[in-house]
Short mmCIF file of C-alpha atoms in Angstrom, two decimals:
data_model
loop_
_atom_site.label_atom_id
_atom_site.label_comp_id
_atom_site.label_asym_id
_atom_site.label_seq_id
_atom_site.Cartn_x
_atom_site.Cartn_y
_atom_site.Cartn_z
CA UNK A 1 41.73 -4.91 -21.53
CA UNK A 2 42.19 -2.55 -24.50
CA UNK A 3 42.01 -4.44 -27.77
CA UNK A 4 44.09 -2.51 -30.31
CA UNK A 5 44.02 -3.46 -33.99
CA UNK A 6 47.22 -5.15 -35.09
CA UNK A 7 49.65 -2.77 -36.71
CA UNK A 8 52.46 -3.65 -39.01
CA UNK A 9 54.66 -1.45 -41.19
CA UNK A 10 55.57 -4.26 -43.59
CA UNK A 11 52.71 -4.38 -46.10
CA UNK A 12 51.07 -2.82 -49.11
CA UNK A 13 47.53 -2.29 -47.77
CA UNK A 14 45.73 0.21 -45.63
CA UNK A 15 42.32 0.27 -43.92
CA UNK A 16 39.98 3.08 -44.87
CA UNK A 17 37.10 4.11 -42.58
CA UNK A 18 34.04 5.44 -44.40
CA UNK A 19 32.93 7.50 -41.39
CA UNK A 20 29.60 5.66 -41.20
CA UNK A 21 28.12 3.15 -38.78
CA UNK A 22 26.94 -0.19 -40.14
CA UNK A 23 23.20 -0.77 -40.20
CA UNK A 24 21.79 -2.31 -37.03
CA UNK A 25 24.42 -0.90 -34.65
CA UNK A 26 23.99 1.80 -32.03
CA UNK A 27 26.21 4.80 -32.96
CA UNK A 28 26.92 5.62 -29.31
CA UNK A 29 27.98 2.04 -28.57
CA UNK A 30 30.09 1.87 -31.75
CA UNK A 31 31.90 5.03 -30.72
CA UNK A 32 32.79 3.53 -27.32
CA UNK A 33 34.00 0.24 -28.86
CA UNK A 34 36.05 2.03 -31.51
CA UNK A 35 37.71 4.13 -28.81
CA UNK A 36 38.81 0.93 -27.10
CA UNK A 37 40.14 -0.52 -30.34
CA UNK A 38 42.28 2.46 -31.26
CA UNK A 39 43.03 3.53 -27.66
CA UNK A 40 41.46 6.98 -27.84
CA UNK A 41 38.88 8.72 -25.69
CA UNK A 42 35.27 8.32 -26.95
CA UNK A 43 35.00 11.97 -28.01
CA UNK A 44 38.01 11.82 -30.34
CA UNK A 45 37.05 8.38 -31.61
CA UNK A 46 33.57 9.68 -32.38
CA UNK A 47 35.01 12.19 -34.82
CA UNK A 48 36.11 9.28 -36.99
CA UNK A 49 32.42 8.45 -37.48
CA UNK A 50 31.50 11.92 -38.74
CA UNK A 51 30.72 10.79 -42.29
CA UNK A 52 34.09 11.66 -43.88
CA UNK A 53 36.42 8.85 -45.03
CA UNK A 54 39.68 8.53 -43.15
CA UNK A 55 42.58 6.19 -43.86
CA UNK A 56 44.83 4.48 -41.33
CA UNK A 57 48.48 5.42 -41.63
CA UNK A 58 49.64 1.90 -40.80
CA UNK A 59 50.58 -0.53 -43.56
CA UNK A 60 49.37 -4.12 -43.34
CA UNK A 61 49.88 -7.31 -45.22
CA UNK A 62 46.80 -8.51 -47.02
CA UNK A 63 46.08 -11.15 -44.38
CA UNK A 64 46.46 -8.79 -41.43
CA UNK A 65 44.49 -6.05 -43.17
CA UNK A 66 41.56 -8.42 -43.69
CA UNK A 67 41.76 -9.50 -40.06
CA UNK A 68 41.79 -5.89 -38.80
CA UNK A 69 38.92 -4.86 -41.09
CA UNK A 70 36.85 -7.83 -39.92
CA UNK A 71 37.28 -6.85 -36.28
CA UNK A 72 36.27 -3.26 -37.04
CA UNK A 73 33.12 -4.39 -38.88
CA UNK A 74 32.19 -6.62 -35.92
CA UNK A 75 31.83 -3.56 -33.70
CA UNK A 76 29.82 -1.67 -36.36
CA UNK A 77 32.50 0.42 -38.13
CA UNK A 78 32.15 0.56 -41.92
CA UNK A 79 35.59 0.14 -43.51
CA UNK A 80 37.39 -1.31 -46.53
CA UNK A 81 40.87 -2.45 -47.54
CA UNK A 82 42.69 -0.26 -50.07
CA UNK A 83 46.08 -0.50 -51.66
CA UNK A 84 48.66 1.81 -50.25
CA UNK A 85 48.92 4.78 -52.58
CA UNK A 86 50.31 8.23 -52.55
CA UNK A 87 50.31 10.11 -49.31
CA UNK A 88 47.23 12.12 -48.48
CA UNK A 89 47.49 15.92 -48.49
CA UNK A 90 48.87 17.45 -45.36
CA UNK A 91 46.04 17.62 -42.83
CA UNK A 92 46.01 17.55 -39.03
CA UNK A 93 46.30 13.96 -37.86
CA UNK A 94 44.73 12.73 -34.64
CA UNK A 95 47.49 11.81 -32.26
CA UNK A 96 47.03 8.38 -30.70
CA UNK A 97 49.09 6.58 -28.05
CA UNK A 98 51.88 4.24 -29.04
CA UNK A 99 50.47 0.99 -30.34
CA UNK A 100 47.19 2.56 -31.47
CA UNK A 101 46.00 3.49 -34.95
CA UNK A 102 46.89 6.75 -36.67
CA UNK A 103 44.09 7.86 -38.97
CA UNK A 104 44.26 10.67 -41.49
CA UNK A 105 41.52 12.27 -43.59
CA UNK A 106 41.28 11.51 -47.30
CA UNK A 107 40.92 14.31 -49.81
CA UNK A 108 42.15 17.86 -49.90
CA UNK A 109 38.85 19.67 -49.46
CA UNK A 110 38.36 22.02 -46.57
CA UNK A 111 36.05 21.24 -43.72
CA UNK A 112 32.38 21.60 -44.56
CA UNK A 113 31.69 23.44 -41.33
CA UNK A 114 32.32 23.45 -37.59
CA UNK A 115 32.33 20.19 -35.67
CA UNK A 116 28.83 19.36 -34.44
CA UNK A 117 27.73 16.70 -31.97
CA UNK A 118 24.28 15.20 -32.30
CA UNK A 119 22.32 15.79 -29.06
CA UNK A 120 20.39 12.55 -29.59
CA UNK A 121 22.99 9.89 -30.45
CA UNK A 122 26.27 11.74 -29.75
CA UNK A 123 27.52 11.45 -33.34
CA UNK A 124 30.21 13.98 -34.32
CA UNK A 125 30.29 15.45 -37.83
CA UNK A 126 31.57 18.46 -39.73
CA UNK A 127 28.72 20.92 -40.32
CA UNK A 128 25.37 19.89 -41.78
CA UNK A 129 21.80 20.50 -40.68
CA UNK A 130 20.93 16.83 -40.17
CA UNK A 131 22.68 14.10 -38.18
CA UNK A 132 24.37 11.69 -40.59
CA UNK A 133 23.97 8.80 -38.15
CA UNK A 134 20.37 9.02 -36.87
CA UNK A 135 18.85 11.66 -39.19
CA UNK A 136 17.93 14.17 -36.47
CA UNK A 137 17.22 17.69 -37.80
CA UNK A 138 19.10 20.04 -35.49
CA UNK A 139 16.89 23.11 -36.07
CA UNK A 140 13.70 21.15 -35.38
CA UNK A 141 15.19 19.64 -32.24
CA UNK A 142 16.15 23.09 -30.91
CA UNK A 143 12.66 24.42 -31.69
CA UNK A 144 11.05 21.64 -29.67
CA UNK A 145 13.24 22.42 -26.68
CA UNK A 146 12.65 26.18 -26.81
CA UNK A 147 10.36 27.42 -24.00
CA UNK A 148 6.91 28.53 -25.00
CA UNK A 149 6.46 32.28 -25.30
CA UNK A 150 4.17 33.85 -22.72
CA UNK A 151 0.67 34.63 -24.02
CA UNK A 152 -0.12 38.17 -25.16
CA UNK A 153 -1.18 40.64 -22.55
CA UNK A 154 -4.74 40.66 -23.88
CA UNK A 155 -5.04 36.86 -23.47
CA UNK A 156 -3.65 36.64 -19.98
CA UNK A 157 -6.17 35.65 -17.38
CA UNK A 158 -7.24 38.58 -15.30
CA UNK A 159 -7.24 38.22 -11.53
CA UNK A 160 -10.59 37.30 -10.02
CA UNK A 161 -12.75 40.24 -9.14
CA UNK A 162 -13.13 41.06 -5.51
CA UNK A 163 -16.24 39.59 -3.97
CA UNK A 164 -18.30 41.96 -1.91
CA UNK A 165 -18.80 40.69 1.60
CA UNK A 166 -22.01 41.72 3.27
CA UNK A 167 -21.89 41.82 7.05
CA UNK A 168 -25.11 42.33 8.86
CA UNK A 169 -24.88 44.88 11.62
CA UNK A 170 -27.45 44.30 14.34
CA UNK A 171 -29.79 47.18 14.91
CA UNK A 172 -29.53 48.96 18.25
CA UNK A 173 -32.06 47.79 20.82
CA UNK A 174 -35.22 49.73 21.40
CA UNK A 175 -35.63 51.91 24.41
CA UNK A 176 -38.17 49.46 25.84
CA UNK A 177 -35.86 46.51 25.46
CA UNK A 178 -34.05 44.81 28.29
CA UNK A 179 -31.13 47.04 29.37
CA UNK A 180 -28.97 43.92 29.71
CA UNK A 181 -29.40 43.09 26.04
CA UNK A 182 -26.10 42.73 24.19
CA UNK A 183 -26.21 42.27 20.42
CA UNK A 184 -24.19 39.34 19.10
CA UNK A 185 -22.37 39.70 15.82
CA UNK A 186 -23.10 37.04 13.17
CA UNK A 187 -19.57 35.64 13.36
CA UNK A 188 -19.74 35.28 17.14
CA UNK A 189 -23.19 33.70 16.98
CA UNK A 190 -22.07 31.10 14.46
CA UNK A 191 -18.99 30.18 16.49
CA UNK A 192 -21.02 29.95 19.71
CA UNK A 193 -23.65 27.72 18.12
CA UNK A 194 -21.01 25.42 16.63
CA UNK A 195 -19.25 24.88 19.96
CA UNK A 196 -20.38 21.80 21.91
CA UNK A 197 -20.16 22.25 25.72
CA UNK A 198 -17.79 19.78 27.33
CA UNK A 199 -20.28 18.78 30.00
CA UNK A 200 -22.75 17.69 27.29
CA UNK A 201 -20.15 15.27 25.97
CA UNK A 202 -19.50 13.93 29.47
CA UNK A 203 -23.22 13.42 30.14
CA UNK A 204 -23.63 11.60 26.82
CA UNK A 205 -20.73 9.26 27.59
CA UNK A 206 -22.15 8.51 31.05
CA UNK A 207 -25.55 7.65 29.59
CA UNK A 208 -23.95 5.33 27.06
CA UNK A 209 -21.93 3.61 29.80
CA UNK A 210 -25.03 3.14 31.99
CA UNK A 211 -26.98 1.72 29.06
CA UNK A 212 -24.23 -0.78 28.26
CA UNK A 213 -23.97 -1.85 31.90
CA UNK A 214 -27.74 -2.44 32.12
CA UNK A 215 -27.68 -4.43 28.91
CA UNK A 216 -24.90 -6.71 30.19
CA UNK A 217 -26.72 -7.24 33.51
CA UNK A 218 -29.94 -8.14 31.72
CA UNK A 219 -28.09 -10.54 29.47
CA UNK A 220 -26.38 -12.25 32.42
CA UNK A 221 -29.70 -12.51 34.34
CA UNK A 222 -31.37 -14.06 31.33
CA UNK A 223 -28.63 -16.62 31.10
CA UNK A 224 -29.04 -17.45 34.81
CA UNK A 225 -32.82 -17.86 34.49
CA UNK A 226 -32.33 -20.09 31.51
CA UNK A 227 -29.85 -22.17 33.49
CA UNK A 228 -32.24 -22.46 36.47
CA UNK A 229 -35.00 -23.84 34.32
CA UNK A 230 -32.78 -26.06 32.19
CA UNK A 231 -32.99 -28.87 34.73
CA UNK A 232 -36.71 -29.36 34.07
CA UNK A 233 -36.78 -28.90 30.29
CA UNK A 234 -37.24 -32.61 29.73
CA UNK A 235 -40.63 -32.92 31.42
CA UNK A 236 -42.47 -32.84 28.10
CA UNK A 237 -40.99 -36.25 27.34
CA UNK A 238 -41.69 -37.60 30.82
CA UNK A 239 -44.12 -40.41 31.60
CA UNK A 240 -47.70 -39.53 32.79
CA UNK A 241 -46.82 -39.79 36.45
CA UNK A 242 -44.10 -37.14 36.10
CA UNK A 243 -46.39 -34.85 34.10
CA UNK A 244 -48.95 -34.99 36.87
CA UNK A 245 -46.51 -33.44 39.31
CA UNK A 246 -45.27 -30.61 37.04
CA UNK A 247 -46.42 -28.06 39.60
CA UNK A 248 -44.21 -29.56 42.25
CA UNK A 249 -41.25 -29.56 39.88
CA UNK A 250 -41.80 -25.86 39.21
CA UNK A 251 -41.92 -25.34 42.96
CA UNK A 252 -38.56 -27.02 43.19
CA UNK A 253 -37.28 -24.46 40.68
CA UNK A 254 -38.21 -21.74 43.16
CA UNK A 255 -36.45 -23.56 46.01
CA UNK A 256 -33.17 -24.20 44.23
CA UNK A 257 -31.75 -20.63 44.59
CA UNK A 258 -32.18 -20.72 48.36
CA UNK A 259 -30.71 -24.20 48.60
CA UNK A 260 -27.73 -23.13 46.50
CA UNK A 261 -27.17 -20.02 48.64
CA UNK A 262 -27.24 -22.13 51.81
CA UNK A 263 -24.64 -24.51 50.44
CA UNK A 264 -22.50 -21.77 48.90
CA UNK A 265 -22.95 -22.97 45.34
CA UNK A 266 -24.42 -21.24 42.27
CA UNK A 267 -27.93 -22.34 41.23
CA UNK A 268 -26.62 -23.42 37.86
CA UNK A 269 -24.62 -26.24 39.51
CA UNK A 270 -27.78 -27.59 41.17
CA UNK A 271 -29.93 -27.46 38.05
CA UNK A 272 -27.24 -29.14 35.98
CA UNK A 273 -27.02 -31.85 38.64
CA UNK A 274 -30.77 -32.54 38.44
CA UNK A 275 -31.21 -31.95 34.68
CA UNK A 276 -32.27 -34.84 32.52
CA UNK A 277 -34.22 -36.66 35.25
CA UNK A 278 -37.80 -37.39 34.23
CA UNK A 279 -38.79 -39.61 37.13
CA UNK A 280 -40.66 -38.32 40.14
CA UNK A 281 -38.09 -39.70 42.54
CA UNK A 282 -34.79 -37.88 42.10
CA UNK A 283 -31.66 -38.66 44.01
CA UNK A 284 -28.21 -37.45 43.11
CA UNK A 285 -24.93 -36.60 44.71
CA UNK A 286 -23.35 -33.29 43.86
CA UNK A 287 -19.59 -32.87 43.40
CA UNK A 288 -19.15 -31.36 46.86
CA UNK A 289 -20.59 -34.40 48.67
CA UNK A 290 -24.12 -33.21 49.47
CA UNK A 291 -26.83 -35.71 48.67
CA UNK A 292 -30.10 -34.44 47.31
CA UNK A 293 -33.28 -36.52 47.50
CA UNK A 294 -36.52 -35.26 46.04
CA UNK A 295 -39.75 -37.23 46.03
CA UNK A 296 -42.58 -35.57 44.13
CA UNK A 297 -46.17 -36.65 44.76
CA UNK A 298 -49.59 -35.39 43.73
CA UNK A 299 -50.23 -33.71 47.05
CA UNK A 300 -46.81 -32.14 47.45
CA UNK A 301 -43.14 -32.97 47.49
CA UNK A 302 -40.57 -34.26 49.93
CA UNK A 303 -37.09 -32.75 49.96
CA UNK A 304 -34.16 -34.22 51.86
CA UNK A 305 -30.91 -32.28 51.76
CA UNK A 306 -28.56 -30.17 53.83
CA UNK A 307 -30.63 -27.40 55.43
CA UNK A 308 -33.92 -28.65 53.98
CA UNK A 309 -35.73 -31.57 55.52
CA UNK A 310 -39.46 -32.02 55.39
CA UNK A 311 -42.64 -32.47 53.43
CA UNK A 312 -44.22 -29.51 51.68
CA UNK A 313 -47.37 -29.01 49.71
CA UNK A 314 -45.99 -26.30 47.41
CA UNK A 315 -43.44 -23.49 47.27
CA UNK A 316 -45.64 -21.09 49.26
CA UNK A 317 -45.93 -23.65 52.04
CA UNK A 318 -42.17 -23.99 52.04
CA UNK A 319 -41.66 -20.23 52.35
CA UNK A 320 -44.32 -19.79 55.06
CA UNK A 321 -42.69 -22.41 57.20
CA UNK A 322 -39.57 -20.30 57.25
CA UNK A 323 -37.34 -22.68 55.39
CA UNK A 324 -36.61 -20.23 52.56
CA UNK A 325 -36.46 -16.46 52.62
CA UNK A 326 -38.78 -14.99 50.00
#
């Protein structure tokens, strides 16, 4: 809401604006607030802060004049209360809306110069080479904004000199040379040497794929061999009788793959079933219901299970008797 200064025609005092902004206030902000107080646009209100004293035409009582001056100082406008005196010389008066403040210039002197607006703070003033609000020197400000002059012709950078390009021209072939010889220009030779044939890329990718496949197969086979021998890893801690028949236990390791193939189970299941046994007489029941009985002796071993039934001296004896395909 617009806050106009109280006006009253019954009084003996007037308010005089010095045209300056109080210390510590932003001139641009003061101009906006003053425009709201006196109900003028900011541009016209800014002219009242141009450094020239102006007196309000309204007459106030002493109490109301002090109140109005206090409110103007609060927004940063420097002003004072003066006794109503003789009328000021005839000068153009800024027209304000009804209810606003009419302000007239004091003094009969002519204007010091054309109206100037500070490009930095927006302060309006009559003439002068320096802003009365912020102290900006107008000529110096314009010089800083002026574009730099182009350098003299002698100082301008000359265009880079043309670089001679040497192209080797292949010599014509000798008469004794191959008639199918075709010279290749340097540019063509460089492009041909830098081009990688597509089939070379394909062959390289195939070799990489084959190498990876072989590595995975070797890794899986190593895991299977480790699983096959895991069932007999505890023989070092076995009693003397079990250590005496280590050869027969190793023979059993050779028989397990065939036994597992016959029963449709992986060798790892069989070795895990027999792992941890250190005695020479092993008997266990696998999860699929097949009972395995192994009796190991110094002269051989006895195996009782599905598909295997008999007494064998060693693994070779077992294979020769046709019980296990080599």
